[in-house]
XYZ file of C-alpha atoms in Angstrom:
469
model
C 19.329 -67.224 -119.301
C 20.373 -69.993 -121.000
C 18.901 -73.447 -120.272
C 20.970 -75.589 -117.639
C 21.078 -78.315 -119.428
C 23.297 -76.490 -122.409
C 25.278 -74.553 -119.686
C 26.366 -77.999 -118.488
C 26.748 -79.308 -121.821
C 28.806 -76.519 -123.192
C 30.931 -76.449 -119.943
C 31.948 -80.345 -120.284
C 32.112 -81.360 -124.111
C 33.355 -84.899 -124.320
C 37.091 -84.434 -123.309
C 38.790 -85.372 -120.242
C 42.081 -84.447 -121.001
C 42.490 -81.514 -117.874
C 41.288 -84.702 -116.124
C 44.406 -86.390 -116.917
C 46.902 -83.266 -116.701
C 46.219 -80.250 -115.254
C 48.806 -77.425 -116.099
C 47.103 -75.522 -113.214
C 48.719 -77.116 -110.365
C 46.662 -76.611 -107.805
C 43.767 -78.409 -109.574
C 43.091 -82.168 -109.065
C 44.567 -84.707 -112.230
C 45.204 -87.912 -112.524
C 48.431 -87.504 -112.732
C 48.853 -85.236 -110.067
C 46.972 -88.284 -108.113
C 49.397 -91.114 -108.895
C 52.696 -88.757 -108.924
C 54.704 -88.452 -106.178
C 54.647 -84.780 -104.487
C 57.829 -82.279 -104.357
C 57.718 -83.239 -100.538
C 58.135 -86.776 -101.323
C 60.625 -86.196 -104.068
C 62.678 -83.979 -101.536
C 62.468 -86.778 -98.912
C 64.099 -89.475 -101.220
C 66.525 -87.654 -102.612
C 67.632 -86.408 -99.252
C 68.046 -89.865 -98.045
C 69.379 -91.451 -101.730
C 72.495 -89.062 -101.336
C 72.872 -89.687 -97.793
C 73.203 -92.944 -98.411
C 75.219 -93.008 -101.460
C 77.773 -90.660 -100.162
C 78.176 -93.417 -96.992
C 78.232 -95.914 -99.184
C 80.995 -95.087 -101.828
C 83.015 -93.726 -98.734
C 82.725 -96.899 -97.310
C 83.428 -99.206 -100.011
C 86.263 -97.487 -101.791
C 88.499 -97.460 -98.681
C 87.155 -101.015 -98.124
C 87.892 -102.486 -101.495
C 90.568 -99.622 -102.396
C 88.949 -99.317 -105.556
C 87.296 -96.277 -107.535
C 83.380 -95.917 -107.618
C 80.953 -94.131 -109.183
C 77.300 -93.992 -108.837
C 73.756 -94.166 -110.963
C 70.552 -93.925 -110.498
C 68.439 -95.879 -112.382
C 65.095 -97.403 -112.899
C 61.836 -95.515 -112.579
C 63.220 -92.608 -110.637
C 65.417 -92.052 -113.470
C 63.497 -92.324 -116.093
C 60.721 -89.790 -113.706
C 58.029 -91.933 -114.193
C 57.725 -93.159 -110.938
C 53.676 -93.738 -109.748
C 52.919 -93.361 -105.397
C 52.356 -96.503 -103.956
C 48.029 -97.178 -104.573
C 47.545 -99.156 -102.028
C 48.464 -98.371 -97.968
C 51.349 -100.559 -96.778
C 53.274 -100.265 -100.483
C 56.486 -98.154 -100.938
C 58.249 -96.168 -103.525
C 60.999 -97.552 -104.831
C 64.530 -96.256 -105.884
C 67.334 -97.660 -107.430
C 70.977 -96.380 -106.962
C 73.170 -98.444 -108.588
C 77.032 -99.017 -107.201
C 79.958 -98.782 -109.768
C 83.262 -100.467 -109.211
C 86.006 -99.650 -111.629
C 88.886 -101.639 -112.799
C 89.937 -102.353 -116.239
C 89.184 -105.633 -118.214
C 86.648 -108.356 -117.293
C 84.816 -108.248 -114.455
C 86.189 -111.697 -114.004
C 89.722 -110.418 -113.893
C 89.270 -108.378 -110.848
C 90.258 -109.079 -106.700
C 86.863 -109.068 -105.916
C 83.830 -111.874 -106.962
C 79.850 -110.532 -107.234
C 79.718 -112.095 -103.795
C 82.177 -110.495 -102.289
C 80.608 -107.100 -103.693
C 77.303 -108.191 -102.311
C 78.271 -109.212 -99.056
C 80.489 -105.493 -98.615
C 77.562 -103.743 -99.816
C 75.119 -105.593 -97.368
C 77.545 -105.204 -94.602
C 77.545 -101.279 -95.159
C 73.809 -101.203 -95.073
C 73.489 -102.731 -91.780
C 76.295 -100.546 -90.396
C 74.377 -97.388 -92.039
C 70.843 -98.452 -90.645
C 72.677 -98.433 -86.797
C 74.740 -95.114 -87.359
C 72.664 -92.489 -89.237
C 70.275 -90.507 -87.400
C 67.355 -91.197 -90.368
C 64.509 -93.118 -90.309
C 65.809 -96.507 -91.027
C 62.856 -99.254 -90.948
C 64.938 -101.726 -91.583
C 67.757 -103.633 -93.483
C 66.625 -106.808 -95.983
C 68.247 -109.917 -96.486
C 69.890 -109.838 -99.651
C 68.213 -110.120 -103.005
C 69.305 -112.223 -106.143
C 70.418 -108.561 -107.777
C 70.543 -105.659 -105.046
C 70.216 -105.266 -101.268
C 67.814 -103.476 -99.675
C 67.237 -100.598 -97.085
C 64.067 -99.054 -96.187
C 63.070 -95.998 -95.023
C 59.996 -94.011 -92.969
C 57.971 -92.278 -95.651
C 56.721 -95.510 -97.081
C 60.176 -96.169 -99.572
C 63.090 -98.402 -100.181
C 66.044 -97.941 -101.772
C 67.468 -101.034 -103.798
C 71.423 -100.945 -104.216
C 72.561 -103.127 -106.821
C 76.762 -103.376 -107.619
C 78.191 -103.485 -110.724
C 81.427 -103.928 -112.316
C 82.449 -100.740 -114.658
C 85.205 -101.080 -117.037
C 85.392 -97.507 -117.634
C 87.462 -97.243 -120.947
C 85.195 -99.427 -122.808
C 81.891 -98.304 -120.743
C 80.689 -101.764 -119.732
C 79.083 -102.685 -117.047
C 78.288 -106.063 -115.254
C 76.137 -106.936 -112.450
C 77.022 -108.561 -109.241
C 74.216 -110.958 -108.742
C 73.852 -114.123 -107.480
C 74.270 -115.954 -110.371
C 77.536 -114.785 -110.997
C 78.403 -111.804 -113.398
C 75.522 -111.071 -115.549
C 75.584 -108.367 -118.113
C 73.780 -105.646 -117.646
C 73.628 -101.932 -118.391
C 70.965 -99.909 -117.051
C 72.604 -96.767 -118.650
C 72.526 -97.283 -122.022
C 68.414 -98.161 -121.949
C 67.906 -94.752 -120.135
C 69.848 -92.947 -122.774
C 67.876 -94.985 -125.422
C 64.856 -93.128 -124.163
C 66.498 -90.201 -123.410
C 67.123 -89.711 -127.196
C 64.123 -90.844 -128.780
C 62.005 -87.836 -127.698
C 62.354 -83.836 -127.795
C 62.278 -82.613 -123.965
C 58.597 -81.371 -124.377
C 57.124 -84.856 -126.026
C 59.116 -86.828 -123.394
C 57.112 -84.994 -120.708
C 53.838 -86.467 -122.504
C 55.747 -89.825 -122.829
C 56.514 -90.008 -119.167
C 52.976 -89.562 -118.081
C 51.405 -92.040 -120.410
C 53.874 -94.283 -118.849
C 52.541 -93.149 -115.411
C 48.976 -93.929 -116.565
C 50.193 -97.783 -118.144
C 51.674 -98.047 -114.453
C 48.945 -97.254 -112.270
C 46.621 -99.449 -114.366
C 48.620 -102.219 -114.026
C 48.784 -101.936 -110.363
C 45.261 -101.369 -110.068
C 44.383 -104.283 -112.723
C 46.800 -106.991 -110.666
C 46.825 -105.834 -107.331
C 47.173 -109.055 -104.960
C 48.213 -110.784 -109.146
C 50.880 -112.134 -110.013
C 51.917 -112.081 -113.789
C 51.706 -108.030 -113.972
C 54.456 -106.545 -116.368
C 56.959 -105.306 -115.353
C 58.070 -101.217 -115.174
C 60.786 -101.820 -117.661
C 58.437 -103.745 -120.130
C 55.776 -100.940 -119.858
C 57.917 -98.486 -120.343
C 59.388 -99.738 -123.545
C 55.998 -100.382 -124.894
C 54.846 -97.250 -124.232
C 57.926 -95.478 -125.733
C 58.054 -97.556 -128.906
C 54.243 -97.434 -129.415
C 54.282 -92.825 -129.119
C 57.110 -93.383 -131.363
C 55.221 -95.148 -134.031
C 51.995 -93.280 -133.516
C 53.923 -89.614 -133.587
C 52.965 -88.949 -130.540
C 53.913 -85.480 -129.560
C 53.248 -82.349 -127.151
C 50.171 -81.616 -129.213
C 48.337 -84.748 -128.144
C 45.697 -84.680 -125.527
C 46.593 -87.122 -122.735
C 43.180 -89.370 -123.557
C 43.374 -89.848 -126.910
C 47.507 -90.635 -126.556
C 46.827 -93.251 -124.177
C 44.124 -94.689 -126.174
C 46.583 -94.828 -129.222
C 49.014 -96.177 -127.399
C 46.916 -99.307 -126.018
C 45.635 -99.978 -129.208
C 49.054 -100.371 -130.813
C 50.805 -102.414 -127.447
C 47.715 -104.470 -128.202
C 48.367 -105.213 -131.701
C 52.186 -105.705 -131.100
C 51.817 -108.419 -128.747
C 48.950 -109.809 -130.558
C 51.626 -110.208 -133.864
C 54.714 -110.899 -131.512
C 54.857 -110.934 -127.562
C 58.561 -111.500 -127.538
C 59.702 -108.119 -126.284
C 63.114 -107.164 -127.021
C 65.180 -104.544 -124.813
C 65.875 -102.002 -127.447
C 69.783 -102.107 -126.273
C 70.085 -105.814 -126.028
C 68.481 -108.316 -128.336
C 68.892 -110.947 -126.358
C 67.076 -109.784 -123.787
C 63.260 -110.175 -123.306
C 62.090 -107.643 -121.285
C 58.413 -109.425 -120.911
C 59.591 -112.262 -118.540
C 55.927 -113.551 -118.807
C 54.222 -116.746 -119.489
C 52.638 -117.623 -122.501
C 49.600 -117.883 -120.342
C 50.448 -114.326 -118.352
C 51.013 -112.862 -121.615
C 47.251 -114.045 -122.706
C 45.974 -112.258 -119.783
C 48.153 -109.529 -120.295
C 46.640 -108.858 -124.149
C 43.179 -109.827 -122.568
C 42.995 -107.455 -120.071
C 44.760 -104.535 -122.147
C 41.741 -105.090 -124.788
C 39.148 -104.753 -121.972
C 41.517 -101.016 -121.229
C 41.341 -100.569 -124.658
C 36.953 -100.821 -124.841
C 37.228 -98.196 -121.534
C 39.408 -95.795 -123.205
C 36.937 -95.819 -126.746
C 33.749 -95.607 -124.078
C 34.951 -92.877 -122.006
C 36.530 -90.923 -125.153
C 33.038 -91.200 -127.120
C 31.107 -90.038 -123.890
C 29.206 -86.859 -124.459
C 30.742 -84.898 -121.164
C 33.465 -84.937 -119.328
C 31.766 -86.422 -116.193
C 30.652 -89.457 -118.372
C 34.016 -90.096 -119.419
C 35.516 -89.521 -115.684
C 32.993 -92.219 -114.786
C 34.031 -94.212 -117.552
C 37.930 -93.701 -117.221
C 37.117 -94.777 -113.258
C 36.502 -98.403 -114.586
C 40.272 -98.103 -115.261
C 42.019 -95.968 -112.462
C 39.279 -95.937 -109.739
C 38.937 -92.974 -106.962
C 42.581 -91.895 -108.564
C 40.505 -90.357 -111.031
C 38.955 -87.003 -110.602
C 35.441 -85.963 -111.270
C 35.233 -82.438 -112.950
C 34.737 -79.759 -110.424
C 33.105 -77.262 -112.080
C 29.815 -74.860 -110.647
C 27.015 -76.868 -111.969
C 28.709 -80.291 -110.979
C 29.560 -78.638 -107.338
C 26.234 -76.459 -106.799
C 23.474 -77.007 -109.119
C 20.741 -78.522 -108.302
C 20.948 -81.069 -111.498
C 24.676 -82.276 -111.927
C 23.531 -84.420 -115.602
C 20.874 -83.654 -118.281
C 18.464 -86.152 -117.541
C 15.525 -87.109 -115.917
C 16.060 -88.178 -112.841
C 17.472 -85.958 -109.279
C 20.239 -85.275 -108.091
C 20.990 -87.662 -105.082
C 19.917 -85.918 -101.466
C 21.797 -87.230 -99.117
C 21.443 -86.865 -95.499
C 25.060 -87.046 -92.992
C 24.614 -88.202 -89.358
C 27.676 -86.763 -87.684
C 28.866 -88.435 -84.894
C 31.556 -86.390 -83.316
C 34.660 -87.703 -81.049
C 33.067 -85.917 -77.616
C 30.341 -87.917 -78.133
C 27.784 -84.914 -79.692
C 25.743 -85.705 -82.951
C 24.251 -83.966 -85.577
C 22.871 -83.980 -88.609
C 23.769 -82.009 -92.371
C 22.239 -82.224 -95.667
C 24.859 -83.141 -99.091
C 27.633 -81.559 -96.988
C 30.031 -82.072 -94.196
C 32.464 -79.385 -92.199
C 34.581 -78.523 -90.989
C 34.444 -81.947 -88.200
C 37.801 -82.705 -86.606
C 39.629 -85.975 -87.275
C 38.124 -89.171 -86.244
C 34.795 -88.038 -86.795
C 31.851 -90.506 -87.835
C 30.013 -90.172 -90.542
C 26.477 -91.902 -91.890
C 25.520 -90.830 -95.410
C 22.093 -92.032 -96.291
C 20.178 -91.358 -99.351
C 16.853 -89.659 -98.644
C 15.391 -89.804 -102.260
C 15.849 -93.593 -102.919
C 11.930 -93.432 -104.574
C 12.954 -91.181 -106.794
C 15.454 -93.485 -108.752
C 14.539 -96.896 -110.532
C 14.430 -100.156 -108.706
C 17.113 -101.432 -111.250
C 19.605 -98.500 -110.354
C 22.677 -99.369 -108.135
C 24.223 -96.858 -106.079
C 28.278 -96.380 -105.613
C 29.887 -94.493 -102.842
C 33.287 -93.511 -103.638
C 35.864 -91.806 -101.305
C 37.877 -89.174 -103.088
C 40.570 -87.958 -100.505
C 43.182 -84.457 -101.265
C 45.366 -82.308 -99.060
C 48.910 -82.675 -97.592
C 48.441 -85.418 -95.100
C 46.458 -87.863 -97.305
C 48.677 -87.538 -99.678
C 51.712 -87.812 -97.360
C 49.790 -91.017 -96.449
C 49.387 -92.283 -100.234
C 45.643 -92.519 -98.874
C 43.758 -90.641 -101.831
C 41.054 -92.602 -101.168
C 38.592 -95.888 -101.961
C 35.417 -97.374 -103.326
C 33.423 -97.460 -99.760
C 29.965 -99.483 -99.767
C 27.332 -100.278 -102.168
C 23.594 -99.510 -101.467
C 21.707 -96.206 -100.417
C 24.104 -95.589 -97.268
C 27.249 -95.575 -96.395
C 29.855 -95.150 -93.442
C 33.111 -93.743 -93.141
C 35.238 -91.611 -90.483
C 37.560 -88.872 -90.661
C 41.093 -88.813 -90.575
C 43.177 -86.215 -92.478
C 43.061 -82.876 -92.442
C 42.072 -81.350 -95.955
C 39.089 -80.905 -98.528
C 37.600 -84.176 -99.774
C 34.823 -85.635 -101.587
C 32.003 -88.818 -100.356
C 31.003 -89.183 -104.436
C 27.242 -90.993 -104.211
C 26.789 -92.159 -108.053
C 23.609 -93.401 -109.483
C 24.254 -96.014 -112.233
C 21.565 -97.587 -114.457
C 22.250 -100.411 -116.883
C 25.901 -99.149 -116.691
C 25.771 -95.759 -117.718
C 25.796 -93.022 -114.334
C 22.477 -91.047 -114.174
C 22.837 -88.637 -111.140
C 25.995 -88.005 -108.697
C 26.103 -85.811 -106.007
C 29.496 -84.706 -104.802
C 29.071 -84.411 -100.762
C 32.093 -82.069 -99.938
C 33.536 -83.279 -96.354
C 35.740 -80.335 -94.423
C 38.022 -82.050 -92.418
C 39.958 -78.988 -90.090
C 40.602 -79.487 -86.198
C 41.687 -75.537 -86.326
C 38.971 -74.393 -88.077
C 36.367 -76.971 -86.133
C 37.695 -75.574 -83.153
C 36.823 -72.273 -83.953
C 33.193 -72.348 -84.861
C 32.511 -74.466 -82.030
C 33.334 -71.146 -79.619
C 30.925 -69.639 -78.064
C 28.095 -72.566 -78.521
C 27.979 -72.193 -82.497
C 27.213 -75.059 -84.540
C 30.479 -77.387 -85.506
C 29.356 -77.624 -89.560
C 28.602 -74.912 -92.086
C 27.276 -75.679 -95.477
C 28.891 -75.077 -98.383
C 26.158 -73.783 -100.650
């Protein structure tokens, strides 16, 4: 038989690229992580065409003009990311069109006027419909705002179309402002072939999510608009194509966004020169380049590392519990998951179950019911050295965590832990032994969460937990 150490080695050479996309869709990606799901898709575009068909109705027998409608923004473009962190919302734009000829300073109606109509239709919408209608905002400088159950918003801004010249201006509260949110979507539209758009599209994704993970509770982060052109104009000047693997595309693309703002941050919108799409500080901007360099030394780490699970550890600096370990037999079941000296982690669960009865399993968990509590506690802390520090992260999957946007967290530091139960699914309690920097041992504790299935093996006096092994 051949040794385990080469089995491992051989299964998990130095690329994480089915890390980042997965064509098999059932298996676990970052992308898959950070994307919304077809249920989530379905959900807002049920409720976007709801609401645009009441509110062109509405407002053309109001104003007695012609409208039209776009979407726009990251929903458009299909990069949008799931909100990261619980209590944040997708967000759509659907853009209102009305049409008369000329300026938009010749027409009956002012961008106020607009506004207020559109804000008055909202309200009226929220009380009438029989969807989930959170609420109705106060108006915004550029849009108005609705938002919905299912953790989204819709923002509506108006515009002024003067169809036979195709120009559009934007109600705002500033007065007319020019805008087109067309013509940058059919910029990018154009610049790539349908199947290197798809790669495109994700490495915008992954520029996203980083961002929101990097500046969560910031302020200063770029914006989607600004990401999305540098990502775009850095694939085009790298020839980045289908053929690319999503690690080393990403890695090319930092390093030229890096050296663009380095030699210019001015950041022109590729339809508008006299717009700058970065809206930052010279000071933001310096954190900006700063903290993209300190993506950039993650991306050359984790693409050097000899395995797949080193560079999943390594891309984690960057994207956290959204990304995935490698699942694979001798990460899941062997009894060494790396090729060096030192255990795998033991880890002993105390169960604490809602009736009240305890238990206790050994590196694995299931099926418990919801609101189950759980103690992990590493039984082979001798075995490691006193230098090591040891990182518990939660890796959540299934339909209702993902309904949630709860994929997870980074739970406590030290040789226990404690979490509880509370969606139904397959997840992970990830115990990582890191030395100097560099991960040594992992165990993957696999926690069954299944009232049904609980339920079942609880019948008749058996035992409510079954390992795994």
């Amino acid at each position: 038989m051949m040794p385990l150490q080469q089995v491992f080695l051989e299964i998990s050479m130095g690329q994480c690229s089915t890390l980042f996309h997965n064509r098999v869709a059932d298996e676990e990606s970052l992308n898959k992580r950070i994307t919304p799901t077809e249920e989530q898709m379905t959900l807002q575009q049920e409720r976007w065409n709801d609401l645009r068909d009441f509110l062109v109705d509405r407002l053309s027998d109001e104003t007695g003009l012609s409208m039209r409608s776009w979407l726009q923004g990251s929903y458009k473009f299909r990069t949008q990311v799931r909100p990261l962190f619980m209590g944040e919302e997708f967000d759509i734009d659907l853009g209102l069109y009305f049409k008369w000829s000329g300026l938009a300073s010749a027409g009956d109606y002012g961008p106020d006027d607009l506004k207020a109509a559109c804000q008055t239709s909202l309200e009226v919408y929220g009380k009438e419909t029989d969807h989930d209608v959170v609420s109705v905002e106060p108006p915004k400088k550029n849009c108005n705002r609705i938002r919905f159950n299912g953790d989204f918003h819709i923002d509506v801004p108006v515009y002024h179309l003067d169809e036979p010249n195709d120009d559009r201006t934007l109600a705002s509260e500033d007065g007319w402002v020019k805008s087109d949110p067309k013509a940058i979507y059919i910029w990018f539209r154009d610049k790539f072939l349908d199947d290197d758009r798809a790669v495109v599209r994700r490495l915008i994704r992954y520029m996203k999510a980083w961002s929101i993970l990097r500046y969560h509770g910031e302020t200063g982060r770029p914006s989607s608009v600004l990401l999305t052109v540098l990502v775009a104009d850095a694939c085009i000047s790298s020839r980045i194509n289908s053929k690319w693997e999503d690690d080393d595309a990403l890695q090319a693309c930092i390093e030229v966004i890096i050296a663009r703002l380095e030699a210019n941050s001015r950041v022109l919108n590729p339809v508008d020169s006299s717009e700058d799409l970065s809206r930052l500080s010279d000071d933001q901007m310096g954190v900006l380049i700063q903290r993209l360099r300190d993506f950039q030394t993650v991306a050359q780490r984790a693409n050097a590392a000899e395995t797949s699970l080193a560079g999943a550890f390594l891309w984690q600096e960057a994207f956290g519990h959204f990304f995935p370990l490698p699942e694979d037999e001798v990460l899941v079941k062997s009894d060494r998951s790396l090729p060096v000296l030192y255990p795998q982690p033991e880890i002993l669960v105390d169960i604490s179950l809602p009736n009240g009865n305890r238990s206790t399993s050994i590196n694995t968990v299931g099926p418990v019911p919801k609101k189950t509590k759980l103690k992990f506690t590493l039984m082979n802390l001798d075995r490691f050295p006193r230098e090591a520090i040891f990182q518990w992260i939660v890796r959540n999957s299934g339909e209702e965590a993902s309904r949630t946007n709860d994929l997870g967290h980074t739970s406590q530091a030290g040789p226990y832990a404690e979490e509880n139960t509370a969606y139904n699914g397959r997840h992970f309690m990830d115990c990582m032994v890191v030395l100097h920097g560099n991960l040594i041992s992992i165990r993957r504790v696999p926690v069954i969460v299944n009232n049904a299935q609980y339920m079942r093996r609880t019948r008749g006096g058996r035992p409510a937990w079954t390992s795994l092994r």
